[in-house]
Amino acid sequence: AAGVIQSPRHLIKEKRETATLKCYPIPRHDTVYWYQQGPGQDPQFLISFYEKMQSDKGSIPDRFSAQQFSDYHSELNMSSLELGDSALYFCASRLSADGYTFGSGTRLTVV
Amino acid sequence: AQSVSQHNHHVILSEAASLELGCNYSYGGTVNLFWYVQYPGQHLQLLLKYFSGDPLVKGIKGFEAEFIKSKFSFNLRKPSVQWSDTAEYFCAVNPMEYGNKLVFGAGTILRVKS
């Protein structure tokens, strides 16, 4: 069965650089969520999109932005990266009242 | 502040021991409840979920959870753990009044000794 695809799997960036993370939801899933999981921490909700419109916003820094495209894939853009941005970034997709399906995550390391 | 609480951060059990991981939440109103497992180096996987109906929910790999509305709890159980259950377990709540976002507990790291 198709799963949530995230790319890249690993990313190493220097401080003050930018990064773009991509998420391809399960086909026909209409909602995408982004979560950030710091080392040894629980996932924190960043932002979500429903039918290409932002539906909810959590603890996402102003340096980050995200969007959902016409093919429902989503991109998380991160600028002026800081050491504290090093984390695992999960994308999840969902269709209406079903459960969430998570991607494998992108591990971002800022050096 | 409203939250999801997992009582134990680390649990160590021997194989064949019974497991119960506590989860309490402080949201009123209707909630959807989930337990996720994260094996070392892997992504979150859904163990089980509760939306409505029978409060005793059976999930994958022999796990089950019981929703007790009066106690705002959704504890995860397994009668006999295996070494392969070593992982981190997250309770998550979707408070319907807050839209569709999930709020996660801090996680419980389970280590099963063989």
Tab-separated table of C-alpha atoms in Angstrom:
chain	number	residue	atom	x	y	z
A	1	ALA	CA	0.000	0.000	0.000
A	2	ALA	CA	1.146	3.510	-0.707
A	3	GLY	CA	2.549	5.387	2.264
A	4	VAL	CA	3.455	8.946	3.070
A	5	ILE	CA	6.689	9.787	1.297
A	6	GLN	CA	9.101	12.349	2.673
A	7	SER	CA	12.237	13.643	1.078
A	8	PRO	CA	15.049	13.913	1.699
A	9	ARG	CA	15.536	11.294	4.441
A	10	HIS	CA	18.566	13.101	5.814
A	11	LEU	CA	19.722	16.686	5.404
A	12	ILE	CA	22.733	18.493	6.765
A	13	LYS	CA	22.785	22.274	6.607
A	14	GLU	CA	24.908	25.009	8.082
A	15	LYS	CA	23.607	27.760	10.322
A	16	ARG	CA	21.774	30.528	8.470
A	17	GLU	CA	21.197	28.336	5.417
A	18	THR	CA	17.764	27.407	4.094
A	19	ALA	CA	16.165	23.985	3.756
A	20	THR	CA	13.109	22.637	1.965
A	21	LEU	CA	11.434	19.444	3.122
A	22	LYS	CA	8.891	17.674	0.951
A	23	CYS	CA	5.946	15.483	1.818
A	24	TYR	CA	3.827	13.404	-0.548
A	25	PRO	CA	0.635	12.227	1.189
A	26	ILE	CA	-1.232	9.027	0.581
A	27	PRO	CA	-3.351	9.393	-2.592
A	28	ARG	CA	-6.782	10.886	-1.883
A	29	HIS	CA	-5.772	12.054	1.588
A	30	ASP	CA	-6.844	15.664	1.799
A	31	THR	CA	-5.046	16.813	4.944
A	32	VAL	CA	-1.325	17.097	5.626
A	33	TYR	CA	0.323	17.776	8.978
A	34	TRP	CA	3.887	18.692	9.853
A	35	TYR	CA	5.463	17.761	13.199
A	36	GLN	CA	8.882	18.490	14.657
A	37	GLN	CA	10.497	15.977	17.017
A	38	GLY	CA	13.595	17.201	18.792
A	39	PRO	CA	16.121	14.764	20.253
A	40	GLY	CA	14.481	12.824	23.076
A	41	GLN	CA	11.266	14.840	22.815
A	42	ASP	CA	7.693	14.202	21.764
A	43	PRO	CA	6.500	15.409	18.379
A	44	GLN	CA	5.288	19.001	18.319
A	45	PHE	CA	2.665	20.147	15.855
A	46	LEU	CA	3.867	22.784	13.402
A	47	ILE	CA	1.210	23.372	10.754
A	48	SER	CA	-1.486	21.618	8.740
A	49	PHE	CA	-3.236	22.002	5.399
A	50	TYR	CA	-6.650	20.911	4.231
A	51	GLU	CA	-7.464	21.053	0.538
A	52	LYS	CA	-4.422	23.248	-0.109
A	53	MET	CA	-5.376	25.834	2.485
A	54	GLN	CA	-3.685	26.252	5.845
A	55	SER	CA	-6.048	24.735	8.387
A	56	ASP	CA	-4.164	25.034	11.659
A	57	LYS	CA	-0.955	26.480	12.988
A	58	GLY	CA	1.071	25.372	15.969
A	59	SER	CA	4.481	26.255	17.275
A	60	ILE	CA	5.998	27.026	13.905
A	61	PRO	CA	8.704	29.721	13.947
A	62	ASP	CA	8.301	32.745	11.705
A	63	ARG	CA	11.439	31.598	9.862
A	64	PHE	CA	9.489	28.591	8.623
A	65	SER	CA	6.754	28.567	6.011
A	66	ALA	CA	4.816	25.805	4.341
A	67	GLN	CA	2.348	25.274	1.559
A	68	GLN	CA	0.321	22.559	-0.069
A	69	PHE	CA	0.298	22.320	-3.836
A	70	SER	CA	-2.382	21.358	-6.350
A	71	ASP	CA	-1.201	17.736	-6.336
A	72	TYR	CA	-1.557	17.763	-2.508
A	73	HIS	CA	2.114	17.441	-1.809
A	74	SER	CA	3.431	19.837	0.806
A	75	GLU	CA	6.723	21.608	1.330
A	76	LEU	CA	8.150	22.989	4.559
A	77	ASN	CA	10.572	25.836	3.921
A	78	MET	CA	13.006	26.716	6.664
A	79	SER	CA	15.225	29.778	6.516
A	80	SER	CA	17.992	31.217	8.694
A	81	LEU	CA	18.524	27.790	10.190
A	82	GLU	CA	19.643	27.573	13.799
A	83	LEU	CA	21.322	24.742	15.689
A	84	GLY	CA	18.088	24.231	17.619
A	85	ASP	CA	16.257	23.395	14.404
A	86	SER	CA	18.062	20.045	14.310
A	87	ALA	CA	15.259	17.522	14.637
A	88	LEU	CA	13.229	14.874	12.946
A	89	TYR	CA	10.450	16.420	10.870
A	90	PHE	CA	7.439	14.210	10.350
A	91	CYS	CA	4.716	14.660	7.827
A	92	ALA	CA	1.396	12.902	8.311
A	93	SER	CA	-1.640	12.645	6.084
A	94	ARG	CA	-5.232	11.864	6.859
A	95	LEU	CA	-8.551	11.375	5.115
A	96	SER	CA	-11.555	12.702	7.061
A	97	ALA	CA	-12.209	10.580	10.172
A	98	ASP	CA	-9.496	8.029	9.536
A	99	GLY	CA	-6.301	7.783	11.524
A	100	TYR	CA	-3.095	9.566	10.724
A	101	THR	CA	-0.382	7.945	8.626
A	102	PHE	CA	3.099	9.230	9.234
A	103	GLY	CA	5.995	9.375	6.842
A	104	SER	CA	9.431	8.142	7.813
A	105	GLY	CA	10.561	11.667	8.544
A	106	THR	CA	13.402	13.905	7.457
A	107	ARG	CA	16.289	14.118	9.865
A	108	LEU	CA	17.678	17.645	9.696
A	109	THR	CA	21.047	18.362	11.228
A	110	VAL	CA	22.187	21.968	11.449
A	111	VAL	CA	25.915	22.406	11.995
B	1	ALA	CA	-2.654	24.315	30.249
B	2	GLN	CA	-4.464	21.479	28.563
B	3	SER	CA	-2.211	18.545	27.895
B	4	VAL	CA	-1.593	14.849	27.459
B	5	SER	CA	0.271	13.133	30.282
B	6	GLN	CA	2.127	9.863	30.165
B	7	HIS	CA	3.018	8.838	33.663
B	8	ASN	CA	6.177	6.852	33.139
B	9	HIS	CA	9.036	8.035	30.979
B	10	HIS	CA	11.024	4.802	31.262
B	11	VAL	CA	9.712	1.285	31.855
B	12	ILE	CA	11.855	-1.838	32.045
B	13	LEU	CA	10.198	-5.246	31.928
B	14	SER	CA	11.247	-8.836	31.494
B	15	GLU	CA	9.858	-10.868	28.617
B	16	ALA	CA	6.392	-12.316	29.307
B	17	ALA	CA	5.619	-9.608	31.885
B	18	SER	CA	2.400	-7.673	31.528
B	19	LEU	CA	2.464	-4.059	30.396
B	20	GLU	CA	0.291	-1.106	31.221
B	21	LEU	CA	1.237	2.401	30.107
B	22	GLY	CA	-0.817	5.236	31.491
B	23	CYS	CA	-2.169	8.147	29.498
B	24	ASN	CA	-4.367	10.942	30.804
B	25	TYR	CA	-5.568	14.039	29.043
B	26	SER	CA	-7.156	17.230	30.226
B	27	TYR	CA	-9.373	18.169	27.283
B	28	GLY	CA	-13.095	18.307	27.763
B	29	GLY	CA	-15.571	17.431	25.082
B	30	THR	CA	-15.196	14.846	22.376
B	31	VAL	CA	-11.746	13.445	21.737
B	32	ASN	CA	-10.204	10.930	19.392
B	33	LEU	CA	-7.432	8.909	21.014
B	34	PHE	CA	-4.383	7.180	19.580
B	35	TRP	CA	-1.366	5.196	20.614
B	36	TYR	CA	1.707	5.280	18.387
B	37	VAL	CA	4.893	3.262	18.603
B	38	GLN	CA	8.314	4.379	17.454
B	39	TYR	CA	10.913	1.629	17.115
B	40	PRO	CA	14.539	2.721	17.299
B	41	GLY	CA	15.465	4.684	14.201
B	42	GLN	CA	12.006	4.421	12.676
B	43	HIS	CA	8.945	6.584	12.185
B	44	LEU	CA	5.777	6.666	14.225
B	45	GLN	CA	3.382	3.787	13.562
B	46	LEU	CA	-0.238	3.601	14.652
B	47	LEU	CA	-0.911	0.880	17.243
B	48	LEU	CA	-4.581	1.561	17.803
B	49	LYS	CA	-7.175	4.294	17.884
B	50	TYR	CA	-10.462	5.116	19.549
B	51	PHE	CA	-13.131	7.294	17.964
B	52	SER	CA	-16.374	5.969	19.482
B	53	GLY	CA	-18.162	2.763	20.474
B	54	ASP	CA	-16.625	-0.037	22.536
B	55	PRO	CA	-14.161	1.645	24.913
B	56	LEU	CA	-11.902	-1.407	24.818
B	57	VAL	CA	-9.915	-1.135	21.626
B	58	LYS	CA	-7.724	-3.865	20.186
B	59	GLY	CA	-4.754	-2.925	18.060
B	60	ILE	CA	-1.880	-4.562	16.286
B	61	LYS	CA	0.752	-6.847	17.836
B	62	GLY	CA	-1.477	-7.857	20.758
B	63	PHE	CA	-1.886	-4.365	22.186
B	64	GLU	CA	-5.157	-3.037	23.532
B	65	ALA	CA	-6.290	0.141	25.226
B	66	GLU	CA	-9.245	1.109	27.350
B	67	PHE	CA	-10.928	4.501	27.202
B	68	ILE	CA	-12.343	5.518	30.578
B	69	LYS	CA	-14.160	8.766	29.979
B	70	SER	CA	-14.733	9.558	33.651
B	71	LYS	CA	-11.015	9.309	34.313
B	72	PHE	CA	-9.910	11.045	31.094
B	73	SER	CA	-7.648	8.061	30.550
B	74	PHE	CA	-6.620	5.841	27.650
B	75	ASN	CA	-4.173	3.299	29.047
B	76	LEU	CA	-2.284	0.914	26.790
B	77	ARG	CA	-1.954	-2.745	27.791
B	78	LYS	CA	-0.359	-5.942	26.602
B	79	PRO	CA	-0.636	-9.200	28.573
B	80	SER	CA	2.815	-10.543	27.704
B	81	VAL	CA	5.576	-8.390	26.237
B	82	GLN	CA	8.310	-9.561	23.924
B	83	TRP	CA	11.848	-8.315	23.420
B	84	SER	CA	10.718	-6.896	20.055
B	85	ASP	CA	8.318	-4.542	21.863
B	86	THR	CA	11.287	-2.438	22.943
B	87	ALA	CA	10.376	0.989	21.593
B	88	GLU	CA	8.991	4.368	22.570
B	89	TYR	CA	5.222	4.665	22.919
B	90	PHE	CA	3.314	7.889	22.403
B	91	CYS	CA	-0.227	8.597	23.455
B	92	ALA	CA	-1.908	11.223	21.280
B	93	VAL	CA	-5.187	13.069	21.585
B	94	ASN	CA	-7.199	14.836	18.912
B	95	PRO	CA	-9.489	17.242	20.783
B	96	MET	CA	-12.339	17.863	18.375
B	97	GLU	CA	-12.833	21.443	19.565
B	98	TYR	CA	-9.291	22.203	18.417
B	99	GLY	CA	-9.711	20.925	14.903
B	100	ASN	CA	-7.714	18.029	13.573
B	101	LYS	CA	-4.315	18.457	15.161
B	102	LEU	CA	-2.849	15.789	17.394
B	103	VAL	CA	-1.409	16.581	20.787
B	104	PHE	CA	1.208	14.098	21.869
B	105	GLY	CA	2.273	12.957	25.295
B	106	ALA	CA	5.948	13.019	26.164
B	107	GLY	CA	6.368	9.338	25.344
B	108	THR	CA	7.291	6.250	27.363
B	109	ILE	CA	10.459	4.348	26.544
B	110	LEU	CA	9.892	0.630	27.048
B	111	ARG	CA	12.845	-1.727	27.330
B	112	VAL	CA	12.127	-5.427	27.418
B	113	LYS	CA	14.892	-7.616	28.780
B	114	SER	CA	15.304	-11.025	27.155
